Amino acid sequence: MMQRVCRSSRVFWRLNSTSATSQTAPNPKLNTVFNKFPPLESIDASSLVISKPEGLKSWYFLERSRGDKLPVYRDYKKSDNNIHTVISGVKGDAQRLRNDLMEYLGIEKSRIVVKPSSNKVVIKFDCANEVRALLGQHF
């Protein structure tokens, strides 16, 4: 059944159902789609969170972008005319990542800084290609 409703200067049509009940018939295709996923009661909350591997005191993880790139960037500083290498998006222990980079790349401790507020590692010279090559083997 259609009713004409006029409010101010606009006219629109309101469609009303003519069936006795407003329930629709169940769609069997929907049941097959949603049965592919396990019920929420069977999922353990600890399996949804990244946890540290057993046997390690500390850990870190770098997530790749949609384009399969590591979060390693060059930061051009105008004040001291230097290029810094920035590793962002570190999940876990950024201090451990700093120590591993110092060990594998031979970087002095004074030239690598961890920013705990943003979990970034800043290297005070341009070594982005070397860092990408090293981290690309593991992440």
mmCIF file with all atom_site columns, N, CA and C in Angstrom, residues 95-109 112 131:
data_model
loop_
_atom_site.group_PDB
_atom_site.id
_atom_site.type_symbol
_atom_site.label_atom_id
_atom_site.label_alt_id
_atom_site.label_comp_id
_atom_site.label_asym_id
_atom_site.label_entity_id
_atom_site.label_seq_id
_atom_site.pdbx_PDB_ins_code
_atom_site.Cartn_x
_atom_site.Cartn_y
_atom_site.Cartn_z
_atom_site.occupancy
_atom_site.B_iso_or_equiv
_atom_site.pdbx_formal_charge
_atom_site.auth_seq_id
_atom_site.auth_comp_id
_atom_site.auth_asym_id
_atom_site.auth_atom_id
_atom_site.pdbx_PDB_model_num
ATOM 1  N N  . GLN A 1 95  ? 64.356 -1.503 22.617 1.00 0.00 ? 95  GLN A N  1
ATOM 2  C CA . GLN A 1 95  ? 65.742 -1.525 23.106 1.00 0.00 ? 95  GLN A CA 1
ATOM 3  C C  . GLN A 1 95  ? 66.477 -2.759 22.584 1.00 0.00 ? 95  GLN A C  1
ATOM 4  N N  . ARG A 1 96  ? 65.778 -3.865 22.526 1.00 0.00 ? 96  ARG A N  1
ATOM 5  C CA . ARG A 1 96  ? 66.378 -5.104 22.006 1.00 0.00 ? 96  ARG A CA 1
ATOM 6  C C  . ARG A 1 96  ? 66.714 -4.952 20.522 1.00 0.00 ? 96  ARG A C  1
ATOM 7  N N  . LEU A 1 97  ? 65.810 -4.307 19.767 1.00 0.00 ? 97  LEU A N  1
ATOM 8  C CA . LEU A 1 97  ? 66.087 -4.044 18.353 1.00 0.00 ? 97  LEU A CA 1
ATOM 9  C C  . LEU A 1 97  ? 67.311 -3.158 18.211 1.00 0.00 ? 97  LEU A C  1
ATOM 10 N N  . ARG A 1 98  ? 67.417 -2.130 19.048 1.00 0.00 ? 98  ARG A N  1
ATOM 11 C CA . ARG A 1 98  ? 68.593 -1.250 19.017 1.00 0.00 ? 98  ARG A CA 1
ATOM 12 C C  . ARG A 1 98  ? 69.867 -2.042 19.279 1.00 0.00 ? 98  ARG A C  1
ATOM 13 N N  . ASN A 1 99  ? 69.842 -2.912 20.280 1.00 0.00 ? 99  ASN A N  1
ATOM 14 C CA . ASN A 1 99  ? 71.033 -3.706 20.604 1.00 0.00 ? 99  ASN A CA 1
ATOM 15 C C  . ASN A 1 99  ? 71.402 -4.650 19.462 1.00 0.00 ? 99  ASN A C  1
ATOM 16 N N  . ASP A 1 100 ? 70.399 -5.248 18.823 1.00 0.00 ? 100 ASP A N  1
ATOM 17 C CA . ASP A 1 100 ? 70.676 -6.141 17.696 1.00 0.00 ? 100 ASP A CA 1
ATOM 18 C C  . ASP A 1 100 ? 71.251 -5.377 16.510 1.00 0.00 ? 100 ASP A C  1
ATOM 19 N N  . LEU A 1 101 ? 70.732 -4.177 16.241 1.00 0.00 ? 101 LEU A N  1
ATOM 20 C CA . LEU A 1 101 ? 71.280 -3.366 15.147 1.00 0.00 ? 101 LEU A CA 1
ATOM 21 C C  . LEU A 1 101 ? 72.714 -2.944 15.445 1.00 0.00 ? 101 LEU A C  1
ATOM 22 N N  . MET A 1 102 ? 72.989 -2.608 16.707 1.00 0.00 ? 102 MET A N  1
ATOM 23 C CA . MET A 1 102 ? 74.361 -2.244 17.079 1.00 0.00 ? 102 MET A CA 1
ATOM 24 C C  . MET A 1 102 ? 75.302 -3.421 16.851 1.00 0.00 ? 102 MET A C  1
ATOM 25 N N  . GLU A 1 103 ? 74.844 -4.617 17.159 1.00 0.00 ? 103 GLU A N  1
ATOM 26 C CA . GLU A 1 103 ? 75.683 -5.806 17.018 1.00 0.00 ? 103 GLU A CA 1
ATOM 27 C C  . GLU A 1 103 ? 75.918 -6.165 15.553 1.00 0.00 ? 103 GLU A C  1
ATOM 28 N N  . TYR A 1 104 ? 74.842 -6.222 14.750 1.00 0.00 ? 104 TYR A N  1
ATOM 29 C CA . TYR A 1 104 ? 74.968 -6.706 13.373 1.00 0.00 ? 104 TYR A CA 1
ATOM 30 C C  . TYR A 1 104 ? 75.527 -5.661 12.414 1.00 0.00 ? 104 TYR A C  1
ATOM 31 N N  . LEU A 1 105 ? 75.219 -4.382 12.647 1.00 0.00 ? 105 LEU A N  1
ATOM 32 C CA . LEU A 1 105 ? 75.691 -3.343 11.729 1.00 0.00 ? 105 LEU A CA 1
ATOM 33 C C  . LEU A 1 105 ? 76.909 -2.595 12.255 1.00 0.00 ? 105 LEU A C  1
ATOM 34 N N  . GLY A 1 106 ? 77.310 -2.856 13.493 1.00 0.00 ? 106 GLY A N  1
ATOM 35 C CA . GLY A 1 106 ? 78.483 -2.200 14.055 1.00 0.00 ? 106 GLY A CA 1
ATOM 36 C C  . GLY A 1 106 ? 78.268 -0.719 14.307 1.00 0.00 ? 106 GLY A C  1
ATOM 37 N N  . ILE A 1 107 ? 77.092 -0.346 14.765 1.00 0.00 ? 107 ILE A N  1
ATOM 38 C CA . ILE A 1 107 ? 76.773 1.059  15.026 1.00 0.00 ? 107 ILE A CA 1
ATOM 39 C C  . ILE A 1 107 ? 77.151 1.382  16.463 1.00 0.00 ? 107 ILE A C  1
ATOM 40 N N  . GLU A 1 108 ? 77.754 2.561  16.656 1.00 0.00 ? 108 GLU A N  1
ATOM 41 C CA . GLU A 1 108 ? 78.102 2.996  18.004 1.00 0.00 ? 108 GLU A CA 1
ATOM 42 C C  . GLU A 1 108 ? 76.832 3.345  18.780 1.00 0.00 ? 108 GLU A C  1
ATOM 43 N N  . LYS A 1 109 ? 76.886 3.173  20.086 1.00 0.00 ? 109 LYS A N  1
ATOM 44 C CA . LYS A 1 109 ? 75.705 3.425  20.920 1.00 0.00 ? 109 LYS A CA 1
ATOM 45 C C  . LYS A 1 109 ? 75.290 4.892  20.886 1.00 0.00 ? 109 LYS A C  1
ATOM 46 N N  . ILE A 1 112 ? 72.708 5.799  17.854 1.00 0.00 ? 112 ILE A N  1
ATOM 47 C CA . ILE A 1 112 ? 71.405 5.150  17.714 1.00 0.00 ? 112 ILE A CA 1
ATOM 48 C C  . ILE A 1 112 ? 70.580 5.442  18.972 1.00 0.00 ? 112 ILE A C  1
ATOM 49 N N  . VAL A 1 131 ? 69.817 -1.413 6.725  1.00 0.00 ? 131 VAL A N  1
ATOM 50 C CA . VAL A 1 131 ? 68.825 -1.848 7.714  1.00 0.00 ? 131 VAL A CA 1
ATOM 51 C C  . VAL A 1 131 ? 67.717 -2.642 7.030  1.00 0.00 ? 131 VAL A C  1
#
